[in-house]
Amino acid sequence: MSTQITVHCNTEWAEGSCVASVMTDARTVEEARQAASAHGWRTHPGGRDYCPGCSGTRPTYTAPLIRLHPEGGPSAC
């Protein structure tokens, strides 16, 4: 069995919202946020997450997947 926790950017504008997200194989939300943080994501104290482009930490490109536990990933059949 494997888990997948996706961190989504919570930035909203009058005309829409940011669609950035990063998938992780983290086992907890805290672990997913810590991994995303290492890639420039920020978590607001209120629990909202922001991508590097919206938080101003890095350019907008981010890795779509952060692999933390390669031994627990999906098996190839």
Coordinates of C-alpha atoms in Angstrom, one line a residue:
M1 CA 0.0 0.0 0.0
S2 CA 1.2 3.5 -0.7
T3 CA 0.0 7.0 0.2
Q4 CA 0.1 10.2 -1.8
I5 CA -0.3 13.6 -0.2
T6 CA -0.6 16.6 -2.6
V7 CA 0.2 20.1 -1.5
H8 CA -1.9 22.7 -3.4
C9 CA -1.2 26.5 -3.6
N10 CA -3.9 28.5 -1.9
T11 CA -3.4 31.8 -3.7
E12 CA -6.6 33.3 -5.0
W13 CA -7.2 36.4 -7.2
A14 CA -10.4 38.1 -8.3
E15 CA -10.3 36.2 -11.6
G16 CA -9.2 32.8 -10.4
S17 CA -6.6 30.9 -8.3
C18 CA -3.1 29.4 -8.6
V19 CA -3.2 25.8 -10.0
A20 CA 0.3 24.8 -8.7
S21 CA 0.6 21.6 -6.7
V22 CA 3.2 19.1 -5.8
M23 CA 2.6 15.4 -5.1
T24 CA 4.5 13.6 -2.4
D25 CA 4.7 10.0 -1.1
A26 CA 4.8 11.5 2.4
R27 CA 3.1 9.5 5.2
T28 CA 1.8 12.6 7.0
V29 CA 0.7 16.1 6.1
E30 CA 3.5 17.5 8.2
E31 CA 6.1 15.4 6.3
A32 CA 4.6 16.6 2.9
R33 CA 4.8 20.2 3.9
Q34 CA 8.4 19.8 5.1
A35 CA 9.4 18.3 1.8
A36 CA 7.5 21.0 -0.1
S37 CA 9.3 23.6 2.0
A38 CA 12.6 22.3 0.9
H39 CA 11.5 23.1 -2.6
G40 CA 10.5 26.7 -1.9
W41 CA 6.9 26.2 -0.8
R42 CA 5.6 28.1 2.3
T43 CA 3.0 27.2 4.8
H44 CA 1.1 30.1 6.5
P45 CA 0.5 29.7 10.2
G46 CA -3.2 29.4 9.4
G47 CA -2.5 26.2 7.4
R48 CA -2.6 27.6 3.9
D49 CA 0.2 26.5 1.5
Y50 CA 1.8 28.7 -1.2
C51 CA 3.9 27.7 -4.2
P52 CA 7.4 29.2 -4.7
G53 CA 6.1 31.6 -7.4
C54 CA 3.3 32.9 -5.2
S55 CA 5.3 33.1 -2.0
G56 CA 8.2 34.8 -3.7
T57 CA 10.8 32.3 -2.7
R58 CA 11.8 31.0 -6.2
P59 CA 10.7 31.1 -9.9
T60 CA 7.3 29.5 -10.5
Y61 CA 8.5 26.2 -11.8
T62 CA 8.5 23.4 -9.2
A63 CA 9.0 19.7 -9.4
P64 CA 5.6 17.9 -9.8
L65 CA 6.6 15.0 -7.6
I66 CA 8.8 14.8 -4.4
R67 CA 9.7 11.2 -3.7
L68 CA 10.6 10.6 0.0
H69 CA 10.1 6.9 0.3
P70 CA 11.2 5.1 -2.9
E71 CA 10.9 1.7 -1.3
G72 CA 7.2 2.3 -0.6
G73 CA 6.1 3.5 -4.0
P74 CA 3.8 1.9 -6.4
S75 CA 5.0 -1.4 -7.9
A76 CA 5.3 -1.9 -11.7
C77 CA 3.1 -4.7 -12.8

